[in-house]
CSV table of C-alpha atoms and ligand atoms in Angstrom, one decimal:
chain,number,residue,atom,x,y,z
X,1,MET,CA,105.7,106.3,121.3
X,2,ILE,CA,108.6,103.9,122.0
X,3,LEU,CA,111.6,104.7,119.8
X,4,THR,CA,114.8,102.6,119.3
X,5,ASP,CA,118.1,104.2,120.1
X,6,HIS,CA,118.7,104.8,116.4
X,7,GLU,CA,115.3,106.4,116.0
X,8,ARG,CA,115.9,108.6,119.0
X,9,ALA,CA,119.2,109.7,117.6
X,10,MET,CA,117.6,110.6,114.3
X,11,ALA,CA,114.9,112.5,116.2
X,12,ASP,CA,117.6,114.4,118.1
X,13,GLY,CA,119.3,115.6,115.0
X,14,GLU,CA,122.3,113.3,114.8
X,15,ALA,CA,121.6,112.7,111.1
X,16,GLY,CA,120.8,116.3,110.4
X,17,ASP,CA,117.9,118.7,110.5
X,18,ALA,CA,116.0,117.2,107.6
X,19,VAL,CA,116.0,113.8,109.2
X,20,ALA,CA,115.0,115.3,112.5
X,21,ALA,CA,112.1,117.1,110.8
X,22,ALA,CA,111.1,113.8,109.2
X,23,MET,CA,111.1,112.0,112.6
X,24,LYS,CA,109.0,114.8,114.1
X,25,ILE,CA,106.4,114.2,111.3
X,26,LEU,CA,106.4,110.4,111.9
X,27,VAL,CA,106.1,110.6,115.7
X,28,GLU,CA,103.2,113.1,115.5
X,29,TYR,CA,101.5,111.1,112.7
X,30,GLY,CA,102.1,107.8,114.6
X,31,GLN,CA,100.5,109.2,117.8
X,32,ILE,CA,97.4,110.3,115.8
X,33,LEU,CA,97.2,106.7,114.4
X,34,GLY,CA,97.7,105.2,117.9
X,35,ALA,CA,100.9,103.5,117.0
X,36,GLU,CA,103.2,102.5,119.8
X,37,ARG,CA,106.2,102.2,117.6
X,38,LEU,CA,107.6,102.6,114.2
X,39,VAL,CA,108.4,99.8,111.7
X,40,GLU,CA,111.3,99.6,109.3
X,41,THR,CA,110.5,100.1,105.6
X,42,ASP,CA,112.7,99.8,102.6
X,43,ASN,CA,110.0,100.6,100.0
X,44,VAL,CA,108.5,104.1,99.8
X,45,CYS,CA,106.5,105.6,97.0
X,46,GLY,CA,105.7,109.3,97.3
X,47,ALA,CA,104.8,112.3,95.2
X,48,THR,CA,107.3,115.2,95.7
X,49,ILE,CA,107.7,116.7,92.3
X,50,PHE,CA,106.7,120.4,92.6
X,51,GLY,CA,105.4,122.5,89.8
X,52,LYS,CA,103.8,125.8,89.1
X,53,ARG,CA,101.1,125.6,91.8
X,54,HIS,CA,103.6,125.2,94.6
X,55,SER,CA,106.2,127.6,93.3
X,56,LYS,CA,103.5,130.3,93.0
X,57,VAL,CA,102.6,129.9,96.7
X,58,LEU,CA,106.2,130.3,97.9
X,59,GLY,CA,107.3,132.7,95.2
X,60,THR,CA,110.4,130.5,94.4
X,61,THR,CA,111.3,127.6,92.2
X,62,ASP,CA,114.2,126.5,94.3
X,63,PRO,CA,113.6,122.7,94.7
X,64,SER,CA,115.2,122.5,98.2
X,65,THR,CA,112.9,125.2,99.5
X,66,LEU,CA,109.9,123.6,98.0
X,67,PHE,CA,110.8,120.2,99.3
X,68,SER,CA,111.5,121.5,102.8
X,69,ARG,CA,108.2,123.4,103.0
X,70,PHE,CA,105.8,121.0,101.3
X,71,ALA,CA,107.3,117.6,102.2
X,72,LEU,CA,108.9,118.3,105.6
X,73,ASN,CA,106.8,121.2,107.0
X,74,SER,CA,109.8,123.4,107.4
X,75,ASP,CA,109.8,127.1,106.6
X,76,THR,CA,113.6,127.0,106.6
X,77,PRO,CA,115.3,125.4,103.6
X,78,LEU,CA,116.9,122.2,104.9
X,79,ASP,CA,119.9,120.3,103.7
X,80,VAL,CA,118.1,117.1,102.6
X,81,PRO,CA,120.4,114.0,102.5
X,82,SER,CA,120.1,111.0,100.3
X,83,VAL,CA,117.0,108.8,101.1
X,84,ARG,CA,117.6,106.0,103.5
X,85,ALA,CA,114.8,103.7,102.1
X,86,HIS,CA,114.4,102.5,98.5
X,87,SER,CA,112.1,105.3,97.3
X,88,CYS,CA,110.2,106.0,94.1
X,89,GLN,CA,108.4,109.1,92.7
X,90,LEU,CA,104.8,108.4,91.9
X,91,ILE,CA,102.8,110.2,89.2
X,92,GLY,CA,103.6,113.9,88.8
X,93,PRO,CA,102.2,117.1,87.3
X,94,ARG,CA,103.7,117.0,83.7
X,95,ASP,CA,104.7,114.7,80.9
X,96,SER,CA,108.3,115.3,80.1
X,97,LYS,CA,107.8,114.8,76.4
X,98,HIS,CA,104.3,116.1,75.8
X,99,TYR,CA,104.1,119.0,78.2
X,100,ARG,CA,103.0,121.3,75.5
X,101,LEU,CA,99.9,119.2,74.8
X,102,GLN,CA,99.1,119.8,78.5
X,103,GLY,CA,99.3,123.6,77.9
X,104,LEU,CA,102.5,124.0,79.9
X,105,THR,CA,105.2,126.5,79.0
X,106,GLU,CA,108.8,125.7,78.6
X,107,GLN,CA,109.5,127.4,81.9
X,108,GLU,CA,106.9,125.3,83.8
X,109,HIS,CA,108.4,122.2,82.2
X,110,GLN,CA,111.9,123.2,83.3
X,111,GLU,CA,110.6,123.8,86.9
X,112,ALA,CA,109.2,120.3,87.0
X,113,SER,CA,112.5,119.0,85.5
X,114,ALA,CA,114.5,120.7,88.2
X,115,SER,CA,112.3,119.2,90.9
X,116,GLU,CA,112.8,115.8,89.4
X,117,ALA,CA,116.6,116.2,89.2
X,118,TYR,CA,116.6,117.3,92.8
X,119,LEU,CA,114.8,114.1,93.9
X,120,ALA,CA,117.1,112.0,91.7
X,121,SER,CA,120.1,113.6,93.2
X,122,ARG,CA,118.8,112.3,96.6
X,123,GLY,CA,118.5,108.8,95.3
X,124,VAL,CA,114.8,108.7,94.5
X,125,SER,CA,113.8,106.5,91.4
X,126,ILE,CA,111.9,108.7,89.0
X,127,LEU,CA,109.2,106.2,88.0
X,128,ASN,CA,106.5,108.9,87.5
X,129,THR,CA,103.5,106.6,87.5
X,130,CYS,CA,100.6,105.7,89.7
X,131,THR,CA,101.4,102.0,89.0
X,132,PRO,CA,104.9,101.4,90.3
X,133,TYR,CA,104.0,97.7,90.5
X,134,GLN,CA,103.8,97.6,86.7
X,135,VAL,CA,107.4,98.9,86.2
X,136,GLY,CA,109.6,97.2,88.6
X,137,ASN,CA,108.5,98.0,92.1
X,138,ASN,CA,106.7,94.8,93.3
X,139,PRO,CA,106.9,94.5,97.1
X,140,ARG,CA,107.1,91.0,98.4
X,141,PHE,CA,104.3,89.4,100.5
X,142,GLY,CA,104.2,90.9,104.0
X,143,GLU,CA,106.7,93.6,103.2
X,144,HIS,CA,106.1,96.9,105.1
X,145,CYS,CA,105.9,99.8,102.7
X,146,ALA,CA,104.9,103.4,102.9
X,147,TRP,CA,103.0,104.3,99.7
X,148,MET,CA,100.8,107.1,98.6
X,149,GLU,CA,98.2,106.8,95.8
X,150,SER,CA,95.0,105.0,96.7
X,151,SER,CA,94.9,102.8,93.6
X,152,ALA,CA,98.4,101.6,94.1
X,153,VAL,CA,97.9,101.1,97.9
X,154,VAL,CA,94.9,98.9,97.4
X,155,TYR,CA,96.7,96.9,94.7
X,156,ILE,CA,99.8,96.0,96.7
X,157,ASN,CA,97.8,95.4,99.9
X,158,SER,CA,95.3,93.1,98.2
X,159,VAL,CA,96.9,91.5,95.2
X,160,LEU,CA,100.5,91.2,96.4
X,161,GLY,CA,99.9,91.0,100.2
X,162,ALA,CA,102.3,93.8,101.0
X,163,ARG,CA,101.4,96.2,103.9
X,164,THR,CA,100.9,99.9,103.6
X,165,ASN,CA,98.5,102.5,104.8
X,166,THR,CA,97.6,105.3,102.4
X,167,GLU,CA,100.4,107.8,103.1
X,168,GLY,CA,100.4,111.5,102.5
X,169,ARG,CA,103.1,113.5,100.9
X,170,GLU,CA,104.8,114.4,104.3
X,171,SER,CA,104.6,111.0,105.8
X,172,ALA,CA,106.0,109.4,102.6
X,173,ALA,CA,108.8,111.9,102.4
X,174,ALA,CA,109.6,111.3,106.1
X,175,ALA,CA,109.7,107.5,105.5
X,176,MET,CA,112.1,108.0,102.6
X,177,LEU,CA,114.5,109.9,104.8
X,178,THR,CA,114.3,107.6,107.9
X,179,GLY,CA,113.3,104.2,106.6
X,180,ARG,CA,110.5,104.2,109.1
X,181,THR,CA,106.7,104.4,109.1
X,182,PRO,CA,104.2,104.1,112.0
X,183,TYR,CA,103.3,100.5,112.9
X,184,ALA,CA,99.5,100.9,112.8
X,185,GLY,CA,96.5,100.3,110.5
X,186,LEU,CA,97.2,97.8,107.7
X,187,HIS,CA,100.7,97.0,109.0
X,188,VAL,CA,99.1,95.1,111.8
X,189,ASP,CA,97.8,91.5,111.3
X,190,GLU,CA,94.5,91.9,113.0
X,191,ASN,CA,93.5,94.9,111.0
X,192,ARG,CA,93.8,93.0,107.7
X,193,ARG,CA,90.9,90.6,108.2
X,194,GLY,CA,87.8,91.0,106.0
X,195,THR,CA,84.9,93.0,107.5
X,196,ASP,CA,82.0,92.6,105.0
X,197,LEU,CA,80.9,89.8,102.8
X,198,LEU,CA,79.9,90.7,99.3
X,199,ARG,CA,77.9,88.1,97.4
X,200,VAL,CA,78.3,88.8,93.6
X,201,GLU,CA,75.3,87.6,91.6
X,202,VAL,CA,76.5,89.1,88.3
X,203,GLU,CA,78.8,87.1,86.0
X,204,MET,CA,82.2,88.9,86.0
X,205,THR,CA,83.8,88.5,82.6
X,206,THR,CA,85.3,91.8,81.4
X,207,THR,CA,87.5,94.5,82.9
X,208,PHE,CA,84.5,96.8,82.4
X,209,ASP,CA,82.5,94.5,84.8
X,210,TRP,CA,85.3,94.8,87.5
X,211,ASN,CA,85.3,98.6,87.1
X,212,VAL,CA,81.6,98.7,87.8
X,213,LEU,CA,81.8,96.3,90.7
X,214,GLY,CA,84.7,98.3,92.3
X,215,TYR,CA,82.7,101.5,92.1
X,216,PHE,CA,79.7,99.8,93.7
X,217,VAL,CA,81.8,98.3,96.5
X,218,GLY,CA,83.5,101.6,97.4
X,219,GLY,CA,80.1,103.4,97.4
X,220,VAL,CA,78.4,100.9,99.6
X,221,LEU,CA,81.2,99.9,102.0
X,222,GLY,CA,83.3,103.0,102.3
X,223,ASP,CA,86.5,102.1,104.1
X,224,SER,CA,85.7,98.5,104.9
X,225,ILE,CA,87.6,95.4,103.9
X,226,PRO,CA,85.3,93.5,101.5
X,227,VAL,CA,85.5,89.8,100.9
X,228,LEU,CA,84.0,88.7,97.6
X,229,ASP,CA,82.0,85.6,97.2
X,230,GLY,CA,80.9,84.6,93.6
X,231,GLY,CA,79.6,81.2,94.4
X,232,GLY,CA,82.4,79.9,92.3
X,233,PRO,CA,85.9,80.9,91.4
X,234,PHE,CA,86.6,84.4,90.1
X,235,THR,CA,89.3,84.8,87.3
X,236,PRO,CA,90.1,88.5,87.0
X,237,ASP,CA,93.3,89.3,85.1
X,238,PRO,CA,95.8,91.9,86.6
X,239,VAL,CA,94.2,94.7,84.6
X,240,SER,CA,90.8,94.0,86.1
X,241,LEU,CA,92.2,93.9,89.6
X,242,LYS,CA,93.9,97.2,88.9
X,243,GLN,CA,90.7,98.8,87.7
X,244,PHE,CA,88.6,97.2,90.5
X,245,GLY,CA,90.7,98.5,93.3
X,246,ALA,CA,91.1,102.0,91.8
X,247,ALA,CA,87.3,102.3,91.5
X,248,ALA,CA,86.7,101.0,95.0
X,249,ALA,CA,89.2,103.5,96.3
X,250,SER,CA,87.6,106.4,94.5
X,251,SER,CA,83.9,106.0,95.4
X,252,GLY,CA,85.0,104.8,98.9
X,253,ASP,CA,88.3,104.5,100.8
X,254,VAL,CA,88.9,100.8,100.3
X,255,GLU,CA,92.6,100.0,100.9
X,256,LEU,CA,92.4,96.2,101.1
X,257,TYR,CA,90.0,93.6,99.7
X,258,HIS,CA,90.1,89.8,99.6
X,259,ILE,CA,89.0,87.6,96.7
X,260,PRO,CA,89.4,84.0,97.9
X,261,GLY,CA,91.7,82.0,95.6
X,262,VAL,CA,92.8,85.2,93.8
X,263,THR,CA,94.3,87.7,96.2
X,264,ALA,CA,97.3,87.1,98.4
X,265,GLU,CA,95.9,86.6,101.9
X,266,ALA,CA,92.8,84.6,101.4
X,267,ARG,CA,92.6,81.0,100.2
X,268,SER,CA,89.0,80.8,101.4
X,269,ILE,CA,86.3,83.0,102.8
X,270,GLU,CA,86.9,81.7,106.3
X,271,GLU,CA,90.6,82.5,106.0
X,272,ALA,CA,89.7,86.0,104.8
X,273,PHE,CA,87.6,86.7,107.9
X,274,GLY,CA,90.2,85.1,110.2
X,275,GLY,CA,87.5,83.4,112.2
X,276,ARG,CA,85.3,86.5,112.7
X,277,ALA,CA,81.7,86.8,111.4
X,278,PRO,CA,81.1,89.5,108.7
X,279,ASP,CA,79.8,92.8,110.0
X,280,GLN,CA,77.5,93.0,107.0
X,281,ARG,CA,76.4,90.8,104.1
X,282,ILE,CA,75.8,92.7,100.8
X,283,VAL,CA,74.5,91.4,97.5
X,284,PHE,CA,75.5,92.8,94.1
X,285,THR,CA,72.8,92.2,91.5
X,286,GLN,CA,72.2,93.1,87.9
X,287,THR,CA,70.1,96.0,89.1
X,288,ASP,CA,73.0,97.3,91.2
X,289,PHE,CA,75.3,96.9,88.1
X,290,ASP,CA,72.9,98.9,85.8
X,291,ARG,CA,72.4,101.6,88.5
X,292,THR,CA,76.2,102.0,89.0
X,293,VAL,CA,76.8,102.4,85.2
X,294,ALA,CA,74.1,105.0,85.1
X,295,GLU,CA,75.7,106.8,88.1
X,296,LEU,CA,79.0,106.9,86.3
X,297,ASN,CA,77.3,108.5,83.3
X,298,ALA,CA,75.2,110.9,85.3
X,299,THR,CA,77.1,114.1,84.4
X,300,ALA,CA,76.6,113.6,80.6
X,301,THR,CA,73.7,115.5,79.0
X,302,GLY,CA,74.5,114.4,75.4
X,303,ASP,CA,76.5,112.1,73.2
X,304,ASP,CA,79.0,114.3,71.4
X,305,ILE,CA,82.6,113.5,72.6
X,306,ASP,CA,85.6,115.9,72.5
X,307,PHE,CA,88.1,113.9,74.5
X,308,VAL,CA,88.8,110.2,75.2
X,309,MET,CA,91.0,109.2,78.1
X,310,ILE,CA,92.4,105.7,78.5
X,311,GLY,CA,94.9,104.6,81.1
X,312,CYS,CA,93.6,105.3,84.6
X,313,PRO,CA,95.4,103.8,86.5
X,314,HIS,CA,98.2,104.0,84.0
X,315,ALA,CA,97.7,101.5,81.2
X,316,SER,CA,99.4,98.1,81.2
X,317,LEU,CA,101.2,96.6,78.2
X,318,ASN,CA,98.1,94.5,77.5
X,319,GLN,CA,95.9,97.7,77.4
X,320,LEU,CA,98.4,99.5,75.1
X,321,ARG,CA,98.3,96.4,72.8
X,322,ASP,CA,94.5,96.3,72.9
X,323,VAL,CA,94.2,100.0,72.0
X,324,ALA,CA,96.6,99.5,69.1
X,325,ARG,CA,94.5,96.6,67.8
X,326,LEU,CA,91.3,98.6,68.2
X,327,LEU,CA,92.8,101.5,66.2
X,328,GLU,CA,94.4,99.4,63.4
X,329,GLY,CA,93.2,100.8,60.1
X,330,ARG,CA,91.0,103.5,61.7
X,331,THR,CA,91.4,107.2,62.2
X,332,VAL,CA,90.5,109.3,65.3
X,333,SER,CA,87.9,112.0,64.5
X,334,PRO,CA,89.5,115.4,63.9
X,335,ASP,CA,87.0,116.7,66.5
X,336,VAL,CA,88.3,114.3,69.2
X,337,ALA,CA,91.6,114.1,71.2
X,338,LEU,CA,92.4,110.5,72.2
X,339,TRP,CA,95.0,110.4,74.9
X,340,VAL,CA,96.4,107.1,76.4
X,341,PHE,CA,98.3,107.3,79.7
X,342,THR,CA,101.0,104.8,80.6
X,343,PRO,CA,104.3,104.6,82.6
X,344,SER,CA,107.1,106.0,80.5
X,345,ALA,CA,108.9,102.6,80.7
X,346,LEU,CA,105.9,100.9,79.0
X,347,ARG,CA,105.6,103.7,76.4
X,348,GLU,CA,109.1,102.7,75.5
X,349,VAL,CA,108.1,99.1,75.1
X,350,ALA,CA,105.0,100.1,73.1
X,351,ASP,CA,107.4,102.0,70.8
X,352,ARG,CA,109.7,99.1,70.3
X,353,SER,CA,106.7,96.8,69.8
X,354,GLY,CA,105.1,98.9,67.1
X,355,TRP,CA,102.0,99.7,69.1
X,356,LEU,CA,102.9,103.3,69.6
X,357,GLU,CA,103.3,103.8,65.8
X,358,THR,CA,99.8,102.2,65.2
X,359,ILE,CA,98.2,104.4,67.9
X,360,GLU,CA,99.9,107.6,66.7
X,361,ARG,CA,99.2,106.9,63.0
X,362,ALA,CA,95.5,106.8,64.0
X,363,GLY,CA,95.8,110.3,65.4
X,364,ALA,CA,96.0,109.4,69.1
X,365,ARG,CA,98.7,110.3,71.6
X,366,VAL,CA,100.4,108.2,74.3
X,367,LEU,CA,101.3,110.3,77.4
X,368,SER,CA,103.3,109.4,80.5
X,369,ASP,CA,104.4,110.8,83.9
X,370,THR,CA,101.0,112.4,84.7
X,371,CYS,CA,97.2,112.2,84.1
X,372,PRO,CA,94.4,114.8,83.6
X,373,ALA,CA,93.2,114.5,87.2
X,374,ILE,CA,96.7,115.0,88.7
X,375,GLY,CA,98.0,117.5,86.2
X,376,GLN,CA,94.5,119.2,86.0
X,377,PHE,CA,94.3,119.5,82.3
X,378,VAL,CA,92.1,118.5,79.4
X,379,PRO,CA,92.4,119.4,75.7
X,380,PRO,CA,91.2,123.0,75.1
X,381,GLY,CA,87.5,123.2,74.5
X,382,THR,CA,86.6,119.9,76.0
X,383,ARG,CA,83.0,119.8,77.1
X,384,ARG,CA,82.4,116.0,77.3
X,385,PHE,CA,84.9,113.2,77.6
X,386,ALA,CA,84.7,109.4,77.6
X,387,THR,CA,86.8,107.0,79.6
X,388,ASP,CA,87.0,103.3,80.4
X,389,SER,CA,88.0,104.0,84.0
X,390,ALA,CA,85.4,104.4,86.8
X,391,LYS,CA,88.0,106.3,88.8
X,392,GLN,CA,88.6,108.9,86.1
X,393,ALA,CA,84.8,109.2,85.4
X,394,HIS,CA,84.5,109.9,89.2
X,395,TYR,CA,87.1,112.6,89.4
X,396,LEU,CA,87.5,114.4,86.1
X,397,PRO,CA,84.1,116.0,85.9
X,398,ALA,CA,84.6,117.8,89.2
X,399,ILE,CA,88.3,118.7,88.5
X,400,ALA,CA,88.0,119.9,85.0
X,401,LYS,CA,84.3,121.0,84.9
X,402,VAL,CA,83.5,118.7,82.0
X,403,GLU,CA,80.8,116.0,81.5
X,404,GLY,CA,81.8,112.4,81.4
X,405,ARG,CA,80.9,109.1,79.7
X,406,PHE,CA,82.0,105.8,81.1
X,407,GLY,CA,82.1,102.5,79.2
X,408,SER,CA,84.3,99.7,77.9
X,409,THR,CA,87.6,100.4,76.1
X,410,GLU,CA,85.9,99.3,72.8
X,411,ALA,CA,83.1,101.9,73.4
X,412,CYS,CA,85.7,104.6,74.1
X,413,ILE,CA,87.7,103.9,71.0
X,414,ASP,CA,84.5,103.9,68.9
X,415,ALA,CA,83.7,107.2,70.4
X,416,ALA,CA,87.1,108.5,69.5
X,417,VAL,CA,86.7,107.5,65.9
X,418,THR,CA,83.1,108.6,65.4
X,419,GLY,CA,82.9,111.6,67.8
X,420,ARG,CA,79.7,110.1,69.3
X,421,TRP,CA,79.0,108.0,72.3
X,422,SER,CA,76.9,105.0,71.3
X,423,ALA,CA,77.3,102.4,74.0
N,1,LIG,FE1,96.5,107.3,88.1
N,1,LIG,FE2,95.6,109.6,87.6
N,1,LIG,FE3,94.0,107.6,87.6
N,1,LIG,S1,97.0,109.1,89.3
N,1,LIG,S2,94.9,106.2,89.1
N,1,LIG,S3,95.7,107.9,86.2
N,1,LIG,S4,93.5,109.6,88.4
């Protein structure tokens, strides 16, 4: 790999051992990707808050030791300097306000707080969400980024036209400390063209529809770059695009898609393919739609619901408002826990807007900073949950050993109130 003089100096330790360890990670990772050089980045999102699972492995809660080992592959605690790139912490293992709901102890909460404080002291913004683009980190068109979190990666690549591969913890931490990431994959123009044409023969009107389509796309196309053709203009709102990408990145590895007239890099189907012919032409029919919904409900053996999860990826302001409206004048069943997940900054807005009070008066809770899949928790005694997110329906049954129901937000709120799934 060709390094600039400055990169060579960082690799040789002139900026300290931690930066040298970061450069070693980037060079090895870049060689695996086939990169000939690195590219500058000033926008990195990683996940380096460490909690009980990590401290148990090393037998220490020292944040510096945990960061050195798990983020920089060093068995020796390193003196980690301030980050060079603008850096944000993604979603983490615990809600700083509602950690007891998660079943965490005061000590486990304090460990996560110490890890957060350590990051903040190095200049990392503690966003604590899987949707940084909803709370102030909106990369510009064409900007080279280094982000973890598949749902965020596919959103900024597709909707905003920023450029990132799906980073891991170590490569994101290395990018934070060096301001560099390998110039490969989706950083390169020619790798961003569409590969497969998806003809959509179902009318796409609701966010639920986009969830289903996303899950179908990922399952059928894996890590391809789909181009959607609806025979007319699509008009998904940002929430639908958020849910679509998250679903496609969970059933498959979709990191970029093009919707002509909607997403950033494709005004037409021809432009999306960049002059190439599609590798495959796929059709999405009503039969595919129904089969996908059935697949997402396949783990459920009954209709009693113990837990309802809204906000995967973290809920937008519109979604919080909608949940509040759907709960107005209603009460969550005493046999059900209804938890809504959103960035802490949006929880604050929901509080000031009165939506939080409406939601909590109904008996629901609004959580932040984490989610059941990442934090690996569900309310005690949960056997069957319901969600309006194809991604959460995909992951949580395997992670928490529970059954899952998937449907619209309205169906989920109804289930929270009645304790029964009736969609
Ligand atoms: Fe976010 Fe957790 Fe879903 S990280 S995308 S809420 S699985």
